[in-house]
mmCIF file of C-alpha atoms in Angstrom:
data_model
loop_
_atom_site.group_PDB
_atom_site.id
_atom_site.type_symbol
_atom_site.label_atom_id
_atom_site.label_comp_id
_atom_site.label_asym_id
_atom_site.label_seq_id
_atom_site.Cartn_x
_atom_site.Cartn_y
_atom_site.Cartn_z
ATOM 1 C CA GLY G 1393 0.000 0.000 0.000
ATOM 2 C CA GLN G 1394 0.968 3.615 -0.446
ATOM 3 C CA GLU G 1395 1.309 5.572 2.799
ATOM 4 C CA ILE G 1396 -1.130 8.457 3.256
ATOM 5 C CA GLY G 1397 0.195 9.750 6.582
ATOM 6 C CA CYS G 1398 0.010 9.467 10.355
ATOM 7 C CA PHE G 1399 -3.378 9.718 12.088
ATOM 8 C CA TYR G 1400 -4.742 9.355 15.618
ATOM 9 C CA SER G 1401 -6.193 5.853 16.027
ATOM 10 C CA SER G 1402 -8.953 6.995 18.376
ATOM 11 C CA THR G 1403 -11.062 8.662 15.665
ATOM 12 C CA SER G 1404 -14.325 6.869 16.472
ATOM 13 C CA ASN G 1405 -15.851 6.200 13.056
ATOM 14 C CA LEU G 1406 -12.610 5.774 11.093
ATOM 15 C CA TRP G 1407 -12.431 1.974 11.425
ATOM 16 C CA LEU G 1408 -14.665 -0.892 10.260
ATOM 17 C CA ARG G 1409 -12.703 -3.511 12.193
ATOM 18 C CA LYS G 1410 -9.407 -4.039 13.959
ATOM 19 C CA LYS G 1411 -7.215 -6.940 15.005
ATOM 20 C CA LEU G 1412 -4.233 -7.300 17.299
ATOM 21 C CA PHE G 1413 -1.645 -9.529 15.623
ATOM 22 C CA PRO G 1414 0.628 -11.541 17.917
ATOM 23 C CA GLY G 1415 4.203 -11.530 16.672
ATOM 24 C CA SER G 1416 5.162 -9.515 13.641
ATOM 25 C CA LEU G 1417 2.680 -7.518 11.612
ATOM 26 C CA SER G 1418 3.461 -6.488 8.058
ATOM 27 C CA ILE G 1419 1.802 -4.003 5.755
ATOM 28 C CA SER G 1420 0.727 -6.775 3.360
ATOM 29 C CA ARG G 1421 -0.646 -8.913 6.218
ATOM 30 C CA CYS G 1422 -2.805 -6.016 7.433
ATOM 31 C CA ARG G 1423 -3.949 -5.165 3.884
ATOM 32 C CA ASP G 1424 -4.953 -8.782 3.265
ATOM 33 C CA PHE G 1425 -6.863 -8.967 6.583
ATOM 34 C CA CYS G 1426 -9.100 -6.040 5.625
ATOM 35 C CA PRO G 1427 -12.295 -6.492 3.587
ATOM 36 C CA SER G 1428 -12.319 -5.358 -0.034
ATOM 37 C CA ASN G 1429 -14.342 -2.219 0.703
ATOM 38 C CA SER G 1430 -11.623 -0.901 3.027
ATOM 39 C CA ILE G 1431 -10.165 1.751 0.787
ATOM 40 C CA TRP G 1432 -7.416 2.336 3.377
ATOM 41 C CA PHE G 1433 -5.958 0.504 6.337
ATOM 42 C CA GLY G 1434 -3.835 1.502 9.296
ATOM 43 C CA LEU G 1435 -1.123 -0.058 11.432
ATOM 44 C CA GLU G 1436 -0.685 1.003 15.053
ATOM 45 C CA ASP G 1437 2.507 0.376 17.010
ATOM 46 C CA GLY G 1438 3.496 -2.466 14.672
ATOM 47 C CA ARG G 1439 0.910 -4.829 16.251
ATOM 48 C CA THR G 1440 -2.650 -3.656 15.535
ATOM 49 C CA CYS G 1441 -4.283 -3.592 12.120
ATOM 50 C CA TYR G 1442 -7.236 -1.304 11.452
ATOM 51 C CA CYS G 1443 -9.478 -1.551 8.400
ATOM 52 C CA GLY G 1444 -10.727 1.793 7.147
ATOM 53 C CA ASN G 1445 -14.357 2.750 6.986
ATOM 54 C CA PRO G 1446 -14.777 4.000 3.402
ATOM 55 C CA SER G 1447 -17.072 6.810 4.551
ATOM 56 C CA ALA G 1448 -14.829 8.186 7.270
ATOM 57 C CA TYR G 1449 -11.530 9.308 5.698
ATOM 58 C CA ILE G 1450 -12.654 12.906 5.854
ATOM 59 C CA THR G 1451 -12.973 12.681 9.676
ATOM 60 C CA ALA G 1452 -9.457 11.333 10.286
ATOM 61 C CA GLN G 1453 -7.416 13.560 12.587
ATOM 62 C CA ALA G 1454 -3.836 13.952 11.368
ATOM 63 C CA ALA G 1455 -0.976 13.372 13.811
ATOM 64 C CA PRO G 1456 2.633 14.552 13.409
ATOM 65 C CA LEU G 1457 4.578 12.213 11.102
ATOM 66 C CA SER G 1458 7.229 11.938 13.820
ATOM 67 C CA ASP G 1459 4.660 10.139 16.056
ATOM 68 C CA CYS G 1460 4.511 7.230 13.593
ATOM 69 C CA ASP G 1461 7.925 5.846 14.495
ATOM 70 C CA THR G 1462 7.451 2.062 14.816
ATOM 71 C CA PRO G 1463 9.264 0.217 12.015
ATOM 72 C CA CYS G 1464 8.234 -3.054 10.403
ATOM 73 C CA ASP G 1465 8.711 -4.597 6.959
ATOM 74 C CA ALA G 1466 12.403 -3.651 6.866
ATOM 75 C CA ALA G 1467 11.963 -0.207 8.450
ATOM 76 C CA ILE G 1468 8.715 0.796 6.719
ATOM 77 C CA ASN G 1469 6.413 2.802 8.959
ATOM 78 C CA CYS G 1470 3.930 0.792 11.046
ATOM 79 C CA GLY G 1471 2.443 3.525 13.223
ATOM 80 C CA GLY G 1472 3.263 4.369 16.807
ATOM 81 C CA GLN G 1473 1.677 4.616 20.243
ATOM 82 C CA ASN G 1474 -2.013 5.572 19.759
ATOM 83 C CA VAL G 1475 -1.351 6.641 16.168
ATOM 84 C CA SER G 1476 -1.737 4.716 12.927
ATOM 85 C CA ALA G 1477 0.230 4.871 9.723
ATOM 86 C CA LEU G 1478 -2.544 5.001 7.156
ATOM 87 C CA TYR G 1479 -2.131 3.280 3.776
ATOM 88 C CA ILE G 1480 -4.253 3.190 0.645
ATOM 89 C CA GLY G 1481 -5.821 -0.259 0.403
ATOM 90 C CA LYS G 1482 -5.626 -2.962 -2.208
ATOM 91 C CA ASN G 1483 -8.414 -1.732 -4.486
ATOM 92 C CA TYR G 1484 -7.451 1.932 -4.927
ATOM 93 C CA GLN G 1485 -5.724 2.444 -8.288
ATOM 94 C CA GLY G 1486 -5.099 6.171 -8.059
ATOM 95 C CA CYS G 1487 -6.125 9.615 -9.187
ATOM 96 C CA TYR G 1488 -6.188 10.364 -12.912
ATOM 97 C CA GLU G 1489 -6.716 13.376 -15.106
ATOM 98 C CA ASN G 1490 -9.953 13.304 -17.041
ATOM 99 C CA PRO G 1491 -9.603 15.957 -19.730
ATOM 100 C CA THR G 1492 -12.779 16.999 -21.468
ATOM 101 C CA ASP G 1493 -11.650 15.434 -24.770
ATOM 102 C CA VAL G 1494 -11.546 11.857 -23.330
ATOM 103 C CA TYR G 1495 -14.948 10.178 -23.285
ATOM 104 C CA ILE G 1496 -15.891 8.153 -20.214
ATOM 105 C CA PRO G 1497 -19.482 6.857 -20.079
ATOM 106 C CA PHE G 1498 -20.864 8.607 -16.979
ATOM 107 C CA THR G 1499 -23.757 7.123 -15.090
ATOM 108 C CA GLN G 1500 -26.573 9.305 -13.876
ATOM 109 C CA PRO G 1501 -25.606 11.471 -10.883
ATOM 110 C CA LYS G 1502 -26.322 9.660 -7.611
ATOM 111 C CA ALA G 1503 -27.601 11.198 -4.410
ATOM 112 C CA ASP G 1504 -25.680 10.110 -1.291
ATOM 113 C CA LEU G 1505 -22.826 8.698 -3.406
ATOM 114 C CA ASP G 1506 -19.807 7.286 -1.572
ATOM 115 C CA VAL G 1507 -17.136 4.695 -2.373
ATOM 116 C CA GLU G 1508 -19.146 1.821 -0.900
ATOM 117 C CA ARG G 1509 -22.287 2.645 -2.938
ATOM 118 C CA CYS G 1510 -20.279 2.875 -6.146
ATOM 119 C CA LEU G 1511 -18.538 -0.423 -5.335
ATOM 120 C CA GLU G 1512 -21.940 -2.097 -4.810
ATOM 121 C CA THR G 1513 -23.268 -0.624 -8.079
ATOM 122 C CA CYS G 1514 -20.295 -1.902 -10.100
ATOM 123 C CA GLN G 1515 -19.964 -5.458 -8.725
ATOM 124 C CA ILE G 1516 -19.991 -7.127 -12.170
ATOM 125 C CA PHE G 1517 -17.294 -4.810 -13.586
ATOM 126 C CA GLN G 1518 -13.511 -4.791 -13.130
ATOM 127 C CA LEU G 1519 -13.133 -1.098 -12.253
ATOM 128 C CA PHE G 1520 -15.153 1.750 -10.865
ATOM 129 C CA LEU G 1521 -14.442 5.448 -11.085
ATOM 130 C CA LEU G 1522 -15.711 8.336 -8.988
ATOM 131 C CA THR G 1523 -15.710 11.909 -10.206
ATOM 132 C CA GLN G 1524 -17.306 15.309 -9.710
ATOM 133 C CA GLY G 1525 -18.767 14.324 -6.343
ATOM 134 C CA ASP G 1526 -21.860 12.572 -7.670
ATOM 135 C CA LYS G 1527 -20.809 10.311 -10.552
ATOM 136 C CA CYS G 1528 -20.043 6.590 -10.354
ATOM 137 C CA ILE G 1529 -18.675 4.970 -13.519
ATOM 138 C CA CYS G 1530 -18.484 1.193 -14.002
ATOM 139 C CA ILE G 1531 -16.023 -0.061 -16.643
ATOM 140 C CA ASN G 1532 -14.043 -3.176 -17.545
ATOM 141 C CA GLN G 1533 -10.933 -1.574 -19.034
ATOM 142 C CA GLN G 1534 -8.937 1.296 -17.599
ATOM 143 C CA PRO G 1535 -9.089 4.340 -19.878
ATOM 144 C CA LYS G 1536 -5.821 5.864 -21.058
ATOM 145 C CA LEU G 1537 -5.606 8.762 -18.658
ATOM 146 C CA LYS G 1538 -2.656 10.648 -17.186
ATOM 147 C CA ARG G 1539 -1.815 9.678 -13.578
ATOM 148 C CA ARG G 1540 -2.005 12.546 -11.081
ATOM 149 C CA GLU G 1541 -1.031 12.958 -7.432
ATOM 150 C CA ASP G 1542 -3.519 11.187 -5.125
ATOM 151 C CA SER G 1543 -3.934 14.419 -3.169
ATOM 152 C CA GLU G 1544 -5.726 15.887 -6.203
ATOM 153 C CA CYS G 1545 -8.569 13.394 -5.658
ATOM 154 C CA ILE G 1546 -8.353 12.877 -1.871
ATOM 155 C CA ASP G 1547 -7.078 16.030 -0.142
ATOM 156 C CA ASN G 1548 -8.210 18.539 -2.765
ATOM 157 C CA GLY G 1549 -10.967 16.494 -4.358
ATOM 158 C CA ILE G 1550 -14.684 17.173 -4.554
ATOM 159 C CA LYS G 1551 -16.666 15.817 -1.624
ATOM 160 C CA CYS G 1552 -19.044 12.987 -2.521
ATOM 161 C CA THR G 1553 -22.703 13.675 -1.961
ATOM 162 C CA GLY G 1554 -22.478 10.847 0.610
ATOM 163 C CA GLY G 1555 -19.336 11.983 2.461
ATOM 164 C CA GLU G 1556 -15.798 11.241 1.277
ATOM 165 C CA LYS G 1557 -13.865 12.618 -1.685
ATOM 166 C CA CYS G 1558 -15.009 11.526 -5.140
ATOM 167 C CA GLY G 1559 -12.465 12.616 -7.698
ATOM 168 C CA GLY G 1560 -12.374 16.288 -8.565
ATOM 169 C CA PHE G 1561 -12.674 18.804 -11.371
ATOM 170 C CA GLU G 1562 -11.323 16.921 -14.403
ATOM 171 C CA ARG G 1563 -10.071 14.195 -11.993
ATOM 172 C CA VAL G 1564 -11.297 10.635 -11.441
ATOM 173 C CA SER G 1565 -10.517 8.290 -8.560
ATOM 174 C CA ILE G 1566 -10.168 4.720 -9.878
ATOM 175 C CA TRP G 1567 -10.637 1.480 -7.911
ATOM 176 C CA SER G 1568 -10.214 -2.134 -8.995
ATOM 177 C CA LEU G 1569 -12.794 -4.849 -8.295
ATOM 178 C CA LYS G 1570 -10.707 -7.750 -9.671
ATOM 179 C CA ASN G 1571 -10.300 -9.405 -6.261
ATOM 180 C CA ASN G 1572 -13.860 -8.872 -5.008
ATOM 181 C CA MET G 1573 -16.158 -11.818 -4.505
ATOM 182 C CA VAL G 1574 -19.492 -11.242 -6.204
#
């Protein structure tokens, strides 16, 4: 997973589930423990794995990066005391530019759209895209789009009608459904 940053683990609605792992915890072990709709996951103090609630990223309270000082996986960050190193989960493919001259078949705008609703809508497809805050796009082949910084869809993106960030102006957030069980 790609690290997002360091966040306080006590944010009440940030986590769907958590597990204390005896022995060594790795980033891949935590990622694999989390359900497919966990767009992100967190590791606390190198022992506890948290699976992210897809609707709660916006409520996460950032902690100083220096607080996430517990190494694992050959010195990769695995959180710290009462703070979690947050990583993008296994289904997130990234933020891409969607210039107006590239056609993507938009679905009708959806009220209360969030990542989980789009995932449920697109179960029979390989990918789903979120853009402009209220559009969920189901496709089987990734369009040829220019990769952008994830912050353009997450930190600076347009808020979904249902909560979290859903792409942005001329930006799409892309997720893969290849590993989901239908």
